[in-house]
Amino acid sequence: MPQLFADCLNEVIEYLNDDKYSLHSFEDLINYTHIIVQEICKMYMNQTSLKVLEYVQYSDSITYDIYPSPKGFLKNLTKLTFSSNISPELLINLTQTCHNLFLLDVIIIYHIPKELVDLITIQKNLKCFSMMIHDGLKDEIDSIPLLTMELPKTLTRFVVVGENYNISLSFLEALETVLKYSKNIYEIILQYQFDLKFELLPSELESFFIDWKKRLPQKPLSFVIIDSEFCKNSLDKNVENMKIIETYTKLGVVKNLIIRKLWNY
């Protein structure tokens, strides 16, 4: 497993210790913390054997310059988690060298960058795709189905997490798109955190299962619902929806239904 070089990190800490008396304000402290984090990022980016990277940036006011990157930048990465508001340059670099992701986890904040579509398209071995729709995403919510159209046929697991009423009818379109273009998928995870703006109607759910039944090759579906006490209209709280799931379980279309509480997942 790649490790930070202790001598490099010590140089940064020693520099801060020598100049600790200049920390006159909280802003100074933030700036120095930013320097440390940036240096740590640079050292990790130099580890071409790195396999797991989580790079989430909730604030646009703080960015990290990790360039120039070495040749073969993160080419052995297998698991990647990042927020959609990271720099386009980083996404371009990942697209050029990172082609064998096993898991891709994206937190969609404010917008969906076109570079993300390119990164998805280039993947050769993607098994799990997860996206959290952050509460800042509004105008681009309907573009999510277009994003899922690029998911590779190797995909077997699809996870969608929505925050603060943001999963709309396009969520159903996203599911249908994944099923159309990813023939190997066998598990869908729905995670609810708050009430939905639009409920998934029983007629829509049944239409979804009918389309699933027609797929070739036929694979029973594992349906996982991660429920929250704050969500009052999740799929499992609709009696008619549960009857439909029970019917298609008996028909062998649904392999199993798993309902978990959010804090136990």
mmCIF file of C-alpha atoms in Angstrom:
data_model
loop_
_atom_site.group_PDB
_atom_site.id
_atom_site.type_symbol
_atom_site.label_atom_id
_atom_site.label_comp_id
_atom_site.label_asym_id
_atom_site.label_seq_id
_atom_site.Cartn_x
_atom_site.Cartn_y
_atom_site.Cartn_z
ATOM 1 C CA MET A 1 0.000 0.000 0.000
ATOM 2 C CA PRO A 2 1.379 3.434 -0.935
ATOM 3 C CA GLN A 3 2.516 5.524 2.016
ATOM 4 C CA LEU A 4 3.328 9.155 2.574
ATOM 5 C CA PHE A 5 7.023 9.916 2.713
ATOM 6 C CA ALA A 6 7.580 10.958 6.331
ATOM 7 C CA ASP A 7 10.514 13.258 5.541
ATOM 8 C CA CYS A 8 8.430 15.263 3.058
ATOM 9 C CA LEU A 9 5.601 15.705 5.533
ATOM 10 C CA ASN A 10 8.073 16.622 8.280
ATOM 11 C CA GLU A 11 9.462 19.427 6.132
ATOM 12 C CA VAL A 12 6.000 20.939 5.898
ATOM 13 C CA ILE A 13 5.345 20.608 9.648
ATOM 14 C CA GLU A 14 8.782 22.028 10.544
ATOM 15 C CA TYR A 15 8.133 25.011 8.313
ATOM 16 C CA LEU A 16 4.883 25.702 10.131
ATOM 17 C CA ASN A 17 6.508 25.302 13.552
ATOM 18 C CA ASP A 18 9.228 27.807 12.662
ATOM 19 C CA ASP A 19 6.582 30.316 11.665
ATOM 20 C CA LYS A 20 3.885 29.504 14.225
ATOM 21 C CA TYR A 21 4.001 32.964 15.820
ATOM 22 C CA SER A 22 2.688 34.519 12.610
ATOM 23 C CA LEU A 23 -0.638 32.748 13.006
ATOM 24 C CA HIS A 24 -2.461 35.892 14.076
ATOM 25 C CA SER A 25 -5.901 34.999 12.804
ATOM 26 C CA PHE A 26 -8.172 32.108 12.012
ATOM 27 C CA GLU A 27 -7.698 32.918 8.330
ATOM 28 C CA ASP A 28 -3.963 32.317 8.712
ATOM 29 C CA LEU A 29 -4.697 28.954 10.284
ATOM 30 C CA ILE A 30 -6.968 28.017 7.387
ATOM 31 C CA ASN A 31 -4.288 29.015 4.890
ATOM 32 C CA TYR A 32 -1.619 26.928 6.595
ATOM 33 C CA THR A 33 -3.971 23.972 6.843
ATOM 34 C CA HIS A 34 -4.625 24.360 3.136
ATOM 35 C CA ILE A 35 -0.874 24.210 2.464
ATOM 36 C CA ILE A 36 -0.529 20.971 4.427
ATOM 37 C CA VAL A 37 -3.450 19.312 2.687
ATOM 38 C CA GLN A 38 -2.195 20.391 -0.725
ATOM 39 C CA GLU A 39 1.271 18.951 -0.054
ATOM 40 C CA ILE A 40 -0.275 15.687 1.112
ATOM 41 C CA CYS A 41 -2.364 15.570 -2.070
ATOM 42 C CA LYS A 42 0.723 16.105 -4.212
ATOM 43 C CA MET A 43 2.596 13.287 -2.497
ATOM 44 C CA TYR A 44 -0.275 10.877 -2.982
ATOM 45 C CA MET A 45 -0.647 11.841 -6.628
ATOM 46 C CA ASN A 46 2.983 10.858 -7.138
ATOM 47 C CA GLN A 47 2.148 7.303 -6.040
ATOM 48 C CA THR A 48 1.385 5.581 -9.345
ATOM 49 C CA SER A 49 0.495 2.385 -7.449
ATOM 50 C CA LEU A 50 -2.361 4.127 -5.616
ATOM 51 C CA LYS A 51 -5.572 2.096 -5.954
ATOM 52 C CA VAL A 52 -8.161 4.077 -3.954
ATOM 53 C CA LEU A 53 -8.800 7.817 -4.144
ATOM 54 C CA GLU A 54 -11.470 9.940 -2.442
ATOM 55 C CA TYR A 55 -11.460 13.562 -3.542
ATOM 56 C CA VAL A 56 -14.557 15.438 -2.383
ATOM 57 C CA GLN A 57 -14.756 19.217 -2.494
ATOM 58 C CA TYR A 58 -17.919 20.742 -1.020
ATOM 59 C CA SER A 59 -16.647 24.319 -1.124
ATOM 60 C CA ASP A 60 -15.607 26.061 -4.328
ATOM 61 C CA SER A 61 -13.634 28.614 -2.314
ATOM 62 C CA ILE A 62 -10.883 26.112 -1.463
ATOM 63 C CA THR A 63 -9.144 24.255 -4.281
ATOM 64 C CA TYR A 64 -6.009 22.149 -4.436
ATOM 65 C CA ASP A 65 -3.401 22.446 -7.153
ATOM 66 C CA ILE A 66 -1.964 18.952 -7.640
ATOM 67 C CA TYR A 67 -0.132 19.587 -10.893
ATOM 68 C CA PRO A 68 2.093 18.821 -12.591
ATOM 69 C CA SER A 69 1.158 15.154 -12.351
ATOM 70 C CA PRO A 70 3.597 12.338 -13.110
ATOM 71 C CA LYS A 71 3.387 10.158 -16.184
ATOM 72 C CA GLY A 72 1.018 7.265 -15.571
ATOM 73 C CA PHE A 73 -1.035 9.454 -13.232
ATOM 74 C CA LEU A 74 -3.193 7.090 -11.084
ATOM 75 C CA LYS A 75 -3.233 4.477 -13.841
ATOM 76 C CA ASN A 76 -3.716 1.648 -11.320
ATOM 77 C CA LEU A 77 -6.692 3.244 -9.597
ATOM 78 C CA THR A 78 -9.611 0.829 -9.033
ATOM 79 C CA LYS A 79 -11.879 2.813 -6.685
ATOM 80 C CA LEU A 80 -12.621 6.490 -7.163
ATOM 81 C CA THR A 81 -14.881 8.816 -5.166
ATOM 82 C CA PHE A 82 -15.100 12.483 -6.077
ATOM 83 C CA SER A 83 -17.436 15.465 -6.258
ATOM 84 C CA SER A 84 -18.456 16.834 -9.635
ATOM 85 C CA ASN A 85 -17.131 20.328 -8.844
ATOM 86 C CA ILE A 86 -13.459 19.313 -8.840
ATOM 87 C CA SER A 87 -11.256 20.863 -11.490
ATOM 88 C CA PRO A 88 -11.896 19.840 -15.125
ATOM 89 C CA GLU A 89 -8.125 19.380 -15.516
ATOM 90 C CA LEU A 90 -8.145 16.612 -12.917
ATOM 91 C CA LEU A 91 -11.025 14.857 -14.674
ATOM 92 C CA ILE A 92 -9.225 15.126 -18.004
ATOM 93 C CA ASN A 93 -6.080 13.633 -16.457
ATOM 94 C CA LEU A 94 -8.093 10.775 -14.977
ATOM 95 C CA THR A 95 -9.775 10.126 -18.323
ATOM 96 C CA GLN A 96 -6.420 9.887 -20.080
ATOM 97 C CA THR A 97 -4.867 7.327 -17.722
ATOM 98 C CA CYS A 98 -7.527 5.798 -15.454
ATOM 99 C CA HIS A 99 -9.350 3.136 -17.504
ATOM 100 C CA ASN A 100 -9.818 0.198 -15.133
ATOM 101 C CA LEU A 101 -12.015 1.453 -12.333
ATOM 102 C CA PHE A 102 -13.987 -1.181 -10.460
ATOM 103 C CA LEU A 103 -16.055 1.335 -8.474
ATOM 104 C CA LEU A 104 -16.959 4.907 -9.381
ATOM 105 C CA ASP A 105 -18.741 7.004 -6.756
ATOM 106 C CA VAL A 106 -19.762 10.534 -7.767
ATOM 107 C CA ILE A 107 -21.282 13.255 -5.598
ATOM 108 C CA ILE A 108 -23.070 15.522 -8.048
ATOM 109 C CA ILE A 109 -22.883 19.124 -6.810
ATOM 110 C CA TYR A 110 -24.314 22.067 -8.775
ATOM 111 C CA HIS A 111 -23.595 20.656 -12.220
ATOM 112 C CA ILE A 112 -22.645 17.579 -14.233
ATOM 113 C CA PRO A 113 -19.354 18.235 -16.058
ATOM 114 C CA LYS A 114 -18.960 16.876 -19.570
ATOM 115 C CA GLU A 115 -15.581 15.466 -18.507
ATOM 116 C CA LEU A 116 -17.441 13.078 -16.194
ATOM 117 C CA VAL A 117 -19.222 11.542 -19.174
ATOM 118 C CA ASP A 118 -15.846 11.054 -20.874
ATOM 119 C CA LEU A 119 -14.451 9.342 -17.764
ATOM 120 C CA ILE A 120 -17.402 6.935 -17.647
ATOM 121 C CA THR A 121 -17.223 6.167 -21.361
ATOM 122 C CA ILE A 122 -13.557 5.127 -21.229
ATOM 123 C CA GLN A 123 -13.978 2.548 -18.442
ATOM 124 C CA LYS A 124 -13.284 -1.105 -19.315
ATOM 125 C CA ASN A 125 -14.113 -2.924 -16.074
ATOM 126 C CA LEU A 126 -16.627 -0.810 -14.133
ATOM 127 C CA LYS A 127 -18.795 -2.977 -11.857
ATOM 128 C CA CYS A 128 -20.407 -0.446 -9.517
ATOM 129 C CA PHE A 129 -21.589 3.083 -10.234
ATOM 130 C CA SER A 130 -22.953 5.236 -7.418
ATOM 131 C CA MET A 131 -24.186 8.800 -7.578
ATOM 132 C CA MET A 132 -25.411 11.098 -4.828
ATOM 133 C CA ILE A 133 -27.579 13.927 -6.098
ATOM 134 C CA HIS A 134 -26.685 16.870 -3.876
ATOM 135 C CA ASP A 135 -29.254 19.487 -2.905
ATOM 136 C CA GLY A 136 -27.502 22.116 -5.020
ATOM 137 C CA LEU A 137 -28.395 20.347 -8.267
ATOM 138 C CA LYS A 138 -31.526 21.846 -9.816
ATOM 139 C CA ASP A 139 -31.461 22.826 -13.462
ATOM 140 C CA GLU A 140 -29.433 19.801 -14.578
ATOM 141 C CA ILE A 141 -31.421 17.082 -12.810
ATOM 142 C CA ASP A 142 -32.972 15.964 -16.118
ATOM 143 C CA SER A 143 -29.530 15.324 -17.627
ATOM 144 C CA ILE A 144 -28.911 12.371 -15.298
ATOM 145 C CA PRO A 145 -30.430 9.838 -17.754
ATOM 146 C CA LEU A 146 -27.971 11.073 -20.398
ATOM 147 C CA LEU A 147 -25.151 10.434 -17.935
ATOM 148 C CA THR A 148 -26.284 6.864 -17.242
ATOM 149 C CA MET A 149 -26.498 6.092 -20.965
ATOM 150 C CA GLU A 150 -22.701 5.966 -21.034
ATOM 151 C CA LEU A 151 -22.377 3.321 -18.312
ATOM 152 C CA PRO A 152 -20.525 0.253 -19.647
ATOM 153 C CA LYS A 153 -22.026 -3.207 -20.111
ATOM 154 C CA THR A 154 -19.756 -4.548 -17.372
ATOM 155 C CA LEU A 155 -21.882 -2.761 -14.732
ATOM 156 C CA THR A 156 -23.533 -5.050 -12.149
ATOM 157 C CA ARG A 157 -24.452 -2.613 -9.367
ATOM 158 C CA PHE A 158 -26.210 0.755 -9.578
ATOM 159 C CA VAL A 159 -26.684 3.032 -6.549
ATOM 160 C CA VAL A 160 -28.658 6.293 -6.428
ATOM 161 C CA VAL A 161 -28.778 8.556 -3.376
ATOM 162 C CA GLY A 162 -30.919 11.701 -3.322
ATOM 163 C CA GLU A 163 -30.892 14.616 -0.902
ATOM 164 C CA ASN A 164 -33.547 17.195 -0.065
ATOM 165 C CA TYR A 165 -36.346 16.393 -2.545
ATOM 166 C CA ASN A 166 -34.128 16.295 -5.594
ATOM 167 C CA ILE A 167 -34.933 12.911 -7.131
ATOM 168 C CA SER A 168 -37.677 13.692 -9.625
ATOM 169 C CA LEU A 169 -39.300 11.673 -12.381
ATOM 170 C CA SER A 170 -35.936 11.643 -14.155
ATOM 171 C CA PHE A 171 -34.883 9.099 -11.518
ATOM 172 C CA LEU A 172 -37.167 6.525 -13.153
ATOM 173 C CA GLU A 173 -35.718 7.487 -16.535
ATOM 174 C CA ALA A 174 -32.231 6.940 -15.143
ATOM 175 C CA LEU A 175 -33.147 3.423 -14.001
ATOM 176 C CA GLU A 176 -34.687 2.578 -17.355
ATOM 177 C CA THR A 177 -31.612 3.874 -19.169
ATOM 178 C CA VAL A 178 -29.269 1.779 -17.034
ATOM 179 C CA LEU A 179 -31.324 -1.344 -17.669
ATOM 180 C CA LYS A 180 -31.318 -0.663 -21.391
ATOM 181 C CA TYR A 181 -27.588 -0.150 -21.754
ATOM 182 C CA SER A 182 -26.124 -2.271 -18.914
ATOM 183 C CA LYS A 183 -27.230 -5.850 -19.494
ATOM 184 C CA ASN A 184 -25.180 -7.381 -16.670
ATOM 185 C CA ILE A 185 -26.676 -5.394 -13.813
ATOM 186 C CA TYR A 186 -28.327 -7.501 -11.097
ATOM 187 C CA GLU A 187 -28.606 -5.179 -8.093
ATOM 188 C CA ILE A 188 -30.213 -1.766 -7.661
ATOM 189 C CA ILE A 189 -29.885 0.202 -4.426
ATOM 190 C CA LEU A 190 -32.236 3.070 -3.622
ATOM 191 C CA GLN A 191 -31.233 5.229 -0.685
ATOM 192 C CA TYR A 192 -33.705 7.710 0.739
ATOM 193 C CA GLN A 193 -32.700 10.531 3.073
ATOM 194 C CA PHE A 194 -35.664 12.910 2.840
ATOM 195 C CA ASP A 195 -39.144 12.984 1.321
ATOM 196 C CA LEU A 196 -39.267 12.728 -2.455
ATOM 197 C CA LYS A 197 -40.599 15.490 -4.643
ATOM 198 C CA PHE A 198 -42.327 12.829 -6.753
ATOM 199 C CA GLU A 199 -43.229 9.357 -5.585
ATOM 200 C CA LEU A 200 -42.613 6.311 -7.739
ATOM 201 C CA LEU A 201 -46.169 5.331 -8.679
ATOM 202 C CA PRO A 202 -47.260 1.659 -8.662
ATOM 203 C CA SER A 203 -47.967 1.803 -12.412
ATOM 204 C CA GLU A 204 -44.427 3.067 -13.045
ATOM 205 C CA LEU A 205 -42.909 0.402 -10.818
ATOM 206 C CA GLU A 206 -44.831 -2.353 -12.577
ATOM 207 C CA SER A 207 -43.793 -1.002 -15.973
ATOM 208 C CA PHE A 208 -40.192 -1.120 -14.769
ATOM 209 C CA PHE A 209 -40.515 -4.799 -13.762
ATOM 210 C CA ILE A 210 -42.209 -5.682 -17.061
ATOM 211 C CA ASP A 211 -39.264 -4.198 -18.953
ATOM 212 C CA TRP A 212 -36.849 -6.054 -16.672
ATOM 213 C CA LYS A 213 -38.629 -9.354 -17.402
ATOM 214 C CA LYS A 214 -38.079 -8.824 -21.145
ATOM 215 C CA ARG A 215 -34.319 -8.357 -20.798
ATOM 216 C CA LEU A 216 -31.893 -10.829 -22.286
ATOM 217 C CA PRO A 217 -30.053 -12.461 -20.693
ATOM 218 C CA GLN A 218 -32.589 -12.777 -17.905
ATOM 219 C CA LYS A 219 -31.186 -12.155 -14.427
ATOM 220 C CA PRO A 220 -33.236 -11.940 -11.208
ATOM 221 C CA LEU A 221 -33.026 -8.512 -9.619
ATOM 222 C CA SER A 222 -31.846 -7.792 -6.096
ATOM 223 C CA PHE A 223 -33.725 -4.729 -4.886
ATOM 224 C CA VAL A 224 -32.193 -2.908 -1.902
ATOM 225 C CA ILE A 225 -33.978 0.001 -0.212
ATOM 226 C CA ILE A 226 -32.042 2.099 2.301
ATOM 227 C CA ASP A 227 -34.772 3.903 4.236
ATOM 228 C CA SER A 228 -34.641 6.973 6.458
ATOM 229 C CA GLU A 229 -36.896 8.106 9.278
ATOM 230 C CA PHE A 230 -37.067 11.494 7.528
ATOM 231 C CA CYS A 231 -38.583 10.045 4.346
ATOM 232 C CA LYS A 232 -42.318 9.451 4.549
ATOM 233 C CA ASN A 233 -42.995 8.507 0.936
ATOM 234 C CA SER A 234 -40.253 6.026 0.018
ATOM 235 C CA LEU A 235 -41.102 3.131 -2.263
ATOM 236 C CA ASP A 236 -41.540 0.602 0.545
ATOM 237 C CA LYS A 237 -44.114 2.768 2.365
ATOM 238 C CA ASN A 238 -46.576 2.424 -0.517
ATOM 239 C CA VAL A 239 -48.735 -0.683 0.027
ATOM 240 C CA GLU A 240 -49.485 -1.105 -3.682
ATOM 241 C CA ASN A 241 -45.778 -0.944 -4.536
ATOM 242 C CA MET A 242 -45.015 -3.680 -2.024
ATOM 243 C CA LYS A 243 -47.764 -5.881 -3.508
ATOM 244 C CA ILE A 244 -46.246 -5.437 -6.965
ATOM 245 C CA ILE A 245 -42.792 -6.375 -5.673
ATOM 246 C CA GLU A 246 -44.266 -9.460 -3.985
ATOM 247 C CA THR A 247 -45.971 -10.479 -7.247
ATOM 248 C CA TYR A 248 -42.789 -10.203 -9.285
ATOM 249 C CA THR A 249 -40.819 -11.997 -6.590
ATOM 250 C CA LYS A 250 -43.139 -14.985 -7.031
ATOM 251 C CA LEU A 251 -42.629 -14.753 -10.795
ATOM 252 C CA GLY A 252 -38.848 -14.909 -10.295
ATOM 253 C CA VAL A 253 -38.222 -11.428 -11.683
ATOM 254 C CA VAL A 254 -37.151 -10.139 -8.259
ATOM 255 C CA LYS A 255 -34.647 -12.355 -6.475
ATOM 256 C CA ASN A 256 -34.959 -10.625 -3.119
ATOM 257 C CA LEU A 257 -36.031 -7.380 -1.503
ATOM 258 C CA ILE A 258 -33.820 -5.983 1.247
ATOM 259 C CA ILE A 259 -34.978 -3.034 3.368
ATOM 260 C CA ARG A 260 -32.449 -1.425 5.703
ATOM 261 C CA LYS A 261 -32.448 1.640 7.866
ATOM 262 C CA LEU A 262 -30.049 4.370 6.792
ATOM 263 C CA TRP A 263 -28.060 4.331 10.036
ATOM 264 C CA ASN A 264 -27.440 0.571 9.719
ATOM 265 C CA TYR A 265 -26.053 0.695 6.193
#
